[in-house]
Amino acid sequence: MNQLRHRMDLARRFHDAKLESYMGKFLKEQINSFDHIQDGKPYLAATFYVPGEIIALFDAEVVFIERMAGFAAANRIISASGVMSLLSGMPACGCSYQALFHSLLADKIIPIPSGFVASSFACDDAWMYCRAAAAKYKIPFYFVDIVQTVEESTVRCAAVQLKAFYKELEGKYRVISSLGEVIAASNKAMAIKEEIDNLRISYPGIMDSMESFKLFTLYNDFGKLPTLQILQDLKSSIQERVKDYKIEKIPRLLWLGMIPLYRNSLLRDMEKRYQCRVVFEELFDFTHQYLTYERFFEDLAKRIVSSPFFSVENRINNILHYVRTLKIDGVVHFSQRNCRFLPPAVPLLRSSLENAGIPFVEMQGDAIYPEYFNETAFWEHLDSFFEMVDGGTGCAR
Ligand code: SF4
């Protein structure tokens, strides 16, 4: 039996047994998609910001590279060829998310896709990997070029690119959903997500941050009907917790960047050790951009351009907003090894937070490969950081 599928199913049963129906349903969806591609259904391998709503219109399975790599890392499906794969014909110094995905293809854990689709936002590594891998396997490469400037024309140009991608799929795949259906599903999902976000702001710490890290790739599934039920179940579960919610007088942390995916209880261990709570993390934070029938591509483009990650200014303003709103006492940034997208903002972030009187620490490691994460150094570094947060001069409340 395929090891990755087996472990995903074990995780699904574990969450079902804990009555975490949203996690069980989320994993069930991934397993169904996994089964379809194993049975020979053609699929597209896509990068994170390629809007799922466009692909949901067509009879095409999609595997989001970072999500699949994340599942493999969390389930420790890592082979030696993973670390080496970027050296064997793929771009050098790439990110381990792509390296691991590449090793899943090389080791035949997942079949070769029928095409790669990449957006130039967020990072260059992802689209460059897709271009190289498509050339290697002699399959199509669809490129959505999002120019990362903050100008009036940015949304218009991105919308043109998204429409061109839609047209390419239209020529190759059968239409299975109407635009109206996909827009309705996406908007309903966004409305539930907005309610969840409001609950998280009103009741800091009500949602476990590890849940957010497991679920943030739902962003890619907003045009699909099962996403509604997953979000609805998550919202109901949070509403249940509200009944027993008490404001805890312990330091509140904001977690930025990634998390070591193979170290499931890291945040919980940190919360126990320092008597603190991670009340928010930036990856599960999407802007609430709804879609309209008349301006479908433009609205999708607006959602991308308004992302907290679209510019360093967006990101810093967003972080400062949450620091104020949630009365944050300290900020941790986990920088992914070899990521040239999020870690370069650290110096600016550090000075912005220093100006706001908020202790900040950067931790380093690799979300995918455990051998690049020094856990002893991690705790030592945090010991000094928490002296500043808890009892030092930096406490914001
Ligand atoms: S971790 Fe960084 S380099 Fe890797 S896929 Fe994400 S943004 Fe790109």
Coordinates of C-alpha atoms and ligand atoms in Angstrom, one line a residue:
M1 CA 0.0 0.0 0.0
N2 CA 1.1 3.6 -0.7
Q3 CA 2.8 4.7 2.6
L4 CA 1.7 8.3 2.3
R5 CA -1.9 7.4 1.6
H6 CA -1.9 5.0 4.5
R7 CA -0.5 7.6 7.0
M8 CA -3.0 10.3 5.8
D9 CA -5.8 7.8 6.4
L10 CA -4.4 7.0 9.9
A11 CA -4.4 10.8 10.6
R12 CA -7.9 11.1 9.3
R13 CA -9.1 8.3 11.6
F14 CA -7.2 9.8 14.5
H15 CA -9.0 13.2 14.0
D16 CA -12.4 11.5 13.6
A17 CA -11.9 9.6 16.9
K18 CA -11.1 13.0 18.5
L19 CA -14.4 14.3 17.1
E20 CA -12.5 16.9 15.0
S21 CA -14.7 16.5 12.1
Y22 CA -13.3 19.4 10.1
M23 CA -9.8 17.8 10.2
G24 CA -11.2 14.4 9.3
K25 CA -13.2 15.9 6.4
F26 CA -10.2 17.9 5.2
L27 CA -8.0 14.8 5.1
K28 CA -10.8 12.8 3.5
E29 CA -10.9 15.3 0.6
Q30 CA -7.1 15.0 0.2
I31 CA -7.3 11.2 0.2
N32 CA -10.1 11.2 -2.4
S33 CA -8.0 13.4 -4.7
F34 CA -4.9 11.2 -4.0
D35 CA -7.0 8.1 -5.0
H36 CA -8.1 9.7 -8.2
I37 CA -4.6 10.5 -9.4
Q38 CA -3.4 7.1 -8.4
D39 CA -6.2 5.6 -10.5
G40 CA -4.8 7.5 -13.5
K41 CA -6.9 10.7 -13.5
P42 CA -4.8 13.5 -15.1
Y43 CA -3.8 16.2 -12.6
L44 CA -2.1 19.6 -12.5
A45 CA 0.6 20.2 -10.0
A46 CA 0.2 23.8 -8.9
T47 CA 1.8 26.4 -6.7
F48 CA 0.0 28.0 -3.7
Y49 CA -1.5 31.2 -5.2
V50 CA -2.9 29.7 -8.4
P51 CA -6.6 30.3 -7.7
G52 CA -8.4 27.0 -7.1
E53 CA -11.6 28.6 -8.4
I54 CA -10.3 28.5 -12.0
I55 CA -9.3 24.9 -11.8
A56 CA -12.6 23.9 -10.0
L57 CA -14.4 24.8 -13.2
F58 CA -12.8 21.9 -15.1
D59 CA -12.6 18.2 -14.9
A60 CA -9.0 18.3 -13.7
E61 CA -7.6 17.1 -10.5
V62 CA -5.1 19.5 -8.8
V63 CA -2.3 18.8 -6.4
F64 CA -0.9 21.9 -4.7
I65 CA 2.8 21.3 -4.3
E66 CA 3.3 22.9 -0.9
R67 CA 0.3 21.0 0.5
M68 CA 1.5 17.6 -0.8
A69 CA 5.0 18.2 0.5
G70 CA 3.6 19.3 3.8
F71 CA 1.6 16.1 4.2
A72 CA 4.7 14.0 3.3
A73 CA 6.8 16.0 5.8
A74 CA 4.3 15.7 8.6
N75 CA 4.0 12.0 8.0
R76 CA 7.8 11.7 7.6
I77 CA 7.7 10.3 4.1
I78 CA 11.1 11.6 3.2
S79 CA 13.6 9.7 1.1
A80 CA 17.3 10.4 0.6
S81 CA 16.6 11.4 -2.9
G82 CA 14.6 14.3 -1.5
V83 CA 17.6 16.2 -0.2
M84 CA 19.5 15.4 -3.4
S85 CA 16.7 15.9 -5.9
L86 CA 17.3 19.6 -6.5
L87 CA 20.9 18.8 -7.4
S88 CA 19.9 16.3 -10.1
G89 CA 18.9 18.7 -12.8
M90 CA 16.6 21.0 -10.8
P91 CA 17.5 24.6 -9.8
A92 CA 20.2 24.7 -7.2
C93 CA 19.6 26.2 -3.7
G94 CA 15.9 25.7 -4.0
C95 CA 13.4 25.3 -1.2
S96 CA 12.8 22.0 0.4
Y97 CA 9.1 22.1 -0.3
Q98 CA 9.9 21.6 -4.0
A99 CA 12.7 19.2 -3.3
L100 CA 10.4 16.9 -1.3
F101 CA 7.6 17.1 -4.0
H102 CA 10.2 16.2 -6.6
S103 CA 11.3 13.2 -4.6
L104 CA 7.6 12.0 -4.3
L105 CA 7.5 12.0 -8.1
A106 CA 11.0 10.4 -8.5
D107 CA 10.1 7.7 -5.9
K108 CA 6.7 7.1 -7.7
I109 CA 4.8 7.9 -4.5
I110 CA 2.6 10.1 -6.7
P111 CA 2.3 9.9 -10.5
I112 CA 3.8 12.4 -12.9
P113 CA 1.3 15.2 -13.4
S114 CA -0.2 16.1 -16.8
G115 CA 1.1 19.7 -16.4
F116 CA 2.6 22.2 -14.0
V117 CA 1.0 25.5 -13.2
A118 CA 2.8 28.2 -11.3
S119 CA 2.2 31.8 -10.4
S120 CA 5.2 34.1 -10.1
F121 CA 3.8 35.3 -6.8
A122 CA 4.7 34.2 -4.1
C123 CA 8.3 33.1 -4.7
D124 CA 10.6 32.5 -7.6
D125 CA 11.7 29.1 -6.4
A126 CA 8.3 27.6 -6.8
W127 CA 7.7 28.7 -10.5
M128 CA 11.3 28.0 -11.4
Y129 CA 11.0 24.5 -10.1
C130 CA 7.7 24.0 -12.0
R131 CA 9.3 25.2 -15.2
A132 CA 12.3 22.9 -14.8
A133 CA 10.2 19.9 -13.8
A134 CA 7.8 20.4 -16.7
A135 CA 10.8 20.4 -19.1
K136 CA 12.2 17.3 -17.5
Y137 CA 8.9 15.4 -17.8
K138 CA 8.1 17.0 -21.2
I139 CA 4.7 18.2 -20.1
P140 CA 3.0 21.6 -20.4
F141 CA 4.0 24.4 -18.1
Y142 CA 1.3 27.1 -17.5
F143 CA 2.7 30.3 -16.1
V144 CA 0.6 33.1 -14.4
D145 CA 2.9 36.0 -14.2
I146 CA 1.9 38.4 -11.4
V147 CA 4.0 41.5 -11.4
Q148 CA 4.8 42.3 -7.8
T149 CA 4.4 46.1 -7.9
V150 CA 1.9 48.2 -6.1
E151 CA 0.5 50.2 -9.0
E152 CA -3.0 50.7 -10.4
S153 CA -2.2 48.4 -13.4
T154 CA -1.1 45.5 -11.2
V155 CA -4.6 44.1 -10.7
R156 CA -5.6 44.6 -14.3
C157 CA -2.4 42.8 -15.6
A158 CA -2.9 40.0 -13.1
A159 CA -6.5 39.6 -14.2
V160 CA -5.4 39.3 -17.9
Q161 CA -2.9 36.6 -16.9
L162 CA -5.6 34.6 -14.9
K163 CA -8.0 34.8 -17.8
A164 CA -5.3 33.5 -20.2
F165 CA -4.7 30.6 -17.9
Y166 CA -8.5 29.9 -17.9
K167 CA -8.5 30.0 -21.7
E168 CA -5.7 27.5 -21.8
L169 CA -7.6 25.1 -19.6
E170 CA -10.8 25.6 -21.5
G171 CA -9.0 24.3 -24.6
K172 CA -7.9 21.1 -22.9
Y173 CA -10.4 20.1 -20.2
R174 CA -14.1 19.5 -20.0
V175 CA -16.1 22.1 -18.1
I176 CA -17.8 20.5 -15.0
S177 CA -19.1 23.5 -13.0
S178 CA -20.6 26.8 -14.0
L179 CA -18.9 30.0 -13.0
G180 CA -22.0 30.9 -10.9
E181 CA -21.6 27.6 -8.9
V182 CA -17.9 28.1 -8.3
I183 CA -18.4 31.8 -7.3
A184 CA -21.2 30.9 -4.9
A185 CA -19.1 28.1 -3.2
S186 CA -16.1 30.4 -2.9
N187 CA -18.1 33.3 -1.5
K188 CA -19.9 31.1 1.0
A189 CA -16.6 29.7 2.2
M190 CA -15.2 33.2 2.5
A191 CA -18.1 34.3 4.6
I192 CA -17.6 31.4 7.0
K193 CA -13.9 32.1 7.1
E194 CA -14.6 35.7 7.9
E195 CA -16.9 34.6 10.9
I196 CA -14.1 32.4 12.1
D197 CA -11.6 35.3 11.9
N198 CA -14.0 37.5 13.9
L199 CA -14.3 34.8 16.6
R200 CA -10.5 34.5 16.7
I201 CA -10.2 38.3 17.2
S202 CA -12.9 38.4 19.9
Y203 CA -11.6 35.4 21.8
P204 CA -7.7 35.4 21.4
G205 CA -6.3 31.9 21.5
I206 CA -9.7 30.2 21.0
M207 CA -8.3 28.3 18.0
D208 CA -5.2 26.1 18.4
S209 CA -2.5 27.5 16.1
M210 CA -1.4 24.1 15.1
E211 CA -4.9 23.6 13.6
S212 CA -4.4 26.8 11.6
F213 CA -1.1 25.4 10.2
K214 CA -2.8 22.2 9.2
L215 CA -5.7 24.0 7.6
F216 CA -4.3 27.1 6.0
T217 CA -4.0 25.5 2.5
L218 CA -7.8 25.5 2.4
Y219 CA -7.2 28.8 0.7
N220 CA -6.7 26.7 -2.5
D221 CA -10.1 25.0 -2.2
F222 CA -12.5 27.9 -2.0
G223 CA -14.3 27.1 -5.2
K224 CA -15.2 23.5 -4.0
L225 CA -18.3 22.5 -2.1
P226 CA -16.7 20.2 0.5
T227 CA -14.7 23.2 1.8
L228 CA -18.0 24.8 3.0
Q229 CA -18.6 21.8 5.4
I230 CA -15.0 21.8 6.6
L231 CA -15.2 25.5 7.5
Q232 CA -18.7 25.2 8.9
D233 CA -17.6 22.3 11.2
L234 CA -14.5 24.3 12.3
K235 CA -16.7 27.4 13.1
S236 CA -19.2 25.2 15.1
S237 CA -16.3 23.7 17.0
I238 CA -14.9 27.2 17.8
Q239 CA -18.4 28.4 18.9
E240 CA -18.6 25.4 21.3
R241 CA -15.3 26.5 22.8
V242 CA -16.6 30.0 23.3
K243 CA -18.9 28.7 26.1
D244 CA -15.9 27.9 28.3
Y245 CA -13.6 30.7 27.2
K246 CA -11.8 32.6 29.9
I247 CA -9.2 35.4 29.2
E248 CA -5.9 34.0 30.4
K249 CA -3.4 36.4 31.9
I250 CA -0.5 34.9 30.2
P251 CA 1.8 36.3 27.4
R252 CA 0.2 36.3 24.0
L253 CA 2.4 35.5 21.0
L254 CA 2.2 36.0 17.3
W255 CA 3.9 33.3 15.2
L256 CA 5.2 34.3 11.8
G257 CA 6.5 32.3 8.9
M258 CA 6.6 28.5 8.9
I259 CA 6.6 25.7 11.4
P260 CA 8.6 22.4 11.5
L261 CA 5.9 20.1 10.1
Y262 CA 7.5 16.9 11.5
R263 CA 7.3 18.3 15.1
N264 CA 3.6 18.2 15.7
S265 CA 3.6 19.3 19.3
L266 CA 6.2 22.1 19.1
L267 CA 3.8 25.0 19.8
R268 CA 2.0 23.1 22.6
D269 CA 5.4 22.3 24.2
M270 CA 6.4 26.0 23.9
E271 CA 3.1 27.1 25.4
K272 CA 3.6 24.7 28.4
R273 CA 7.2 25.6 28.9
Y274 CA 6.7 29.3 29.0
Q275 CA 3.1 29.5 30.1
C276 CA 2.1 31.5 27.0
R277 CA -0.4 31.2 24.2
V278 CA 0.1 31.6 20.4
V279 CA -3.0 33.5 19.6
F280 CA -2.4 34.1 15.9
E281 CA -0.3 33.1 13.0
E282 CA -0.1 34.8 9.6
L283 CA -0.5 31.8 7.2
F284 CA -4.2 31.2 7.9
D285 CA -4.9 34.9 7.4
F286 CA -6.5 35.5 3.9
T287 CA -8.0 38.8 2.9
H288 CA -11.8 38.7 2.7
Q289 CA -12.1 39.4 -1.0
Y290 CA -15.4 38.1 -2.4
L291 CA -15.9 37.3 -6.1
T292 CA -18.4 38.6 -8.6
Y293 CA -19.7 37.1 -11.8
E294 CA -18.9 40.3 -13.8
R295 CA -15.4 40.8 -12.5
F296 CA -14.3 37.2 -11.7
F297 CA -10.7 37.5 -12.9
E298 CA -10.3 41.0 -11.5
D299 CA -11.6 39.9 -8.1
L300 CA -9.3 36.9 -8.0
A301 CA -6.4 39.3 -8.9
K302 CA -7.5 41.7 -6.2
R303 CA -7.4 38.9 -3.7
I304 CA -3.8 38.1 -4.6
V305 CA -2.7 41.7 -4.6
S306 CA -4.3 42.4 -1.2
S307 CA -2.6 39.4 0.3
P308 CA -0.6 40.3 3.5
F309 CA 2.4 38.8 1.6
F310 CA 2.1 40.7 -1.6
S311 CA 4.5 43.4 -0.4
V312 CA 6.6 43.9 2.7
E313 CA 4.5 47.0 3.5
N314 CA 1.3 44.9 3.4
R315 CA 2.9 42.3 5.6
I316 CA 4.3 44.7 8.2
N317 CA 1.0 46.7 8.4
N318 CA -0.9 43.5 8.8
I319 CA 1.4 42.3 11.6
L320 CA 1.3 45.6 13.4
H321 CA -2.5 45.6 13.2
Y322 CA -2.7 42.2 14.9
V323 CA -0.1 43.2 17.5
R324 CA -2.4 46.1 18.5
T325 CA -5.7 44.3 18.1
L326 CA -4.8 41.1 20.0
K327 CA -2.5 42.9 22.5
I328 CA 0.5 40.8 21.5
D329 CA 3.4 40.5 24.0
G330 CA 6.0 38.9 21.7
V331 CA 6.5 37.8 18.1
V332 CA 8.3 34.7 16.8
H333 CA 9.4 34.4 13.2
F334 CA 10.3 30.9 12.0
S335 CA 12.5 31.4 8.9
Q336 CA 12.6 28.6 6.4
R337 CA 16.0 27.5 5.3
N338 CA 16.7 28.7 1.7
C339 CA 13.4 30.7 1.5
R340 CA 14.1 33.9 -0.3
F341 CA 10.6 35.2 0.2
L342 CA 9.7 35.7 3.9
P343 CA 13.0 35.8 5.8
P344 CA 14.4 38.9 3.9
A345 CA 11.6 41.0 5.6
V346 CA 13.0 40.1 9.0
P347 CA 15.3 43.1 9.5
L348 CA 12.4 45.5 8.7
L349 CA 10.0 43.6 10.8
R350 CA 12.4 43.6 13.7
S351 CA 12.9 47.3 13.7
S352 CA 9.1 48.0 13.2
L353 CA 8.4 45.8 16.2
E354 CA 11.2 47.3 18.3
N355 CA 9.7 50.7 17.6
A356 CA 6.4 49.4 18.8
G357 CA 8.1 48.0 22.0
I358 CA 7.4 44.3 21.1
P359 CA 10.1 41.7 21.7
F360 CA 10.9 39.8 18.5
V361 CA 12.9 36.7 17.8
E362 CA 13.9 34.9 14.6
M363 CA 14.2 31.2 14.8
Q364 CA 15.7 29.2 11.9
G365 CA 15.2 25.7 10.5
D366 CA 13.5 23.8 7.8
A367 CA 9.8 23.0 7.8
I368 CA 10.4 19.9 5.8
Y369 CA 13.7 18.3 6.7
P370 CA 14.3 17.6 10.5
E371 CA 18.1 17.4 10.0
Y372 CA 18.2 21.2 9.5
F373 CA 16.4 22.0 12.7
N374 CA 18.5 22.2 15.9
E375 CA 15.9 21.9 18.6
T376 CA 18.3 22.4 21.5
A377 CA 19.4 25.7 20.0
F378 CA 15.7 26.5 19.4
W379 CA 14.9 26.2 23.1
E380 CA 18.0 28.0 24.3
H381 CA 17.2 30.9 22.0
L382 CA 13.6 31.0 23.2
D383 CA 14.7 30.9 26.9
S384 CA 16.5 34.3 26.3
F385 CA 13.5 35.7 24.3
F386 CA 11.0 34.8 27.1
E387 CA 13.1 36.7 29.6
M388 CA 12.2 39.8 27.6
V389 CA 8.6 38.9 27.0
D390 CA 7.7 37.8 30.5
G391 CA 9.1 40.1 33.1
G392 CA 11.4 42.0 30.8
T393 CA 10.7 45.5 29.5
G394 CA 8.9 44.3 26.4
C395 CA 5.6 43.2 27.8
A396 CA 2.9 45.0 25.8
R397 CA 0.1 44.8 28.4
Ligands
SF4_1 S1 9.0 28.3 1.9 FE1 9.6 30.2 0.7 S2 10.8 29.4 -1.0 FE2 9.6 27.7 -0.2 S3 7.7 27.6 -1.4 FE3 7.3 28.8 0.4 S4 7.7 30.9 -0.2 FE4 8.7 29.6 -1.7

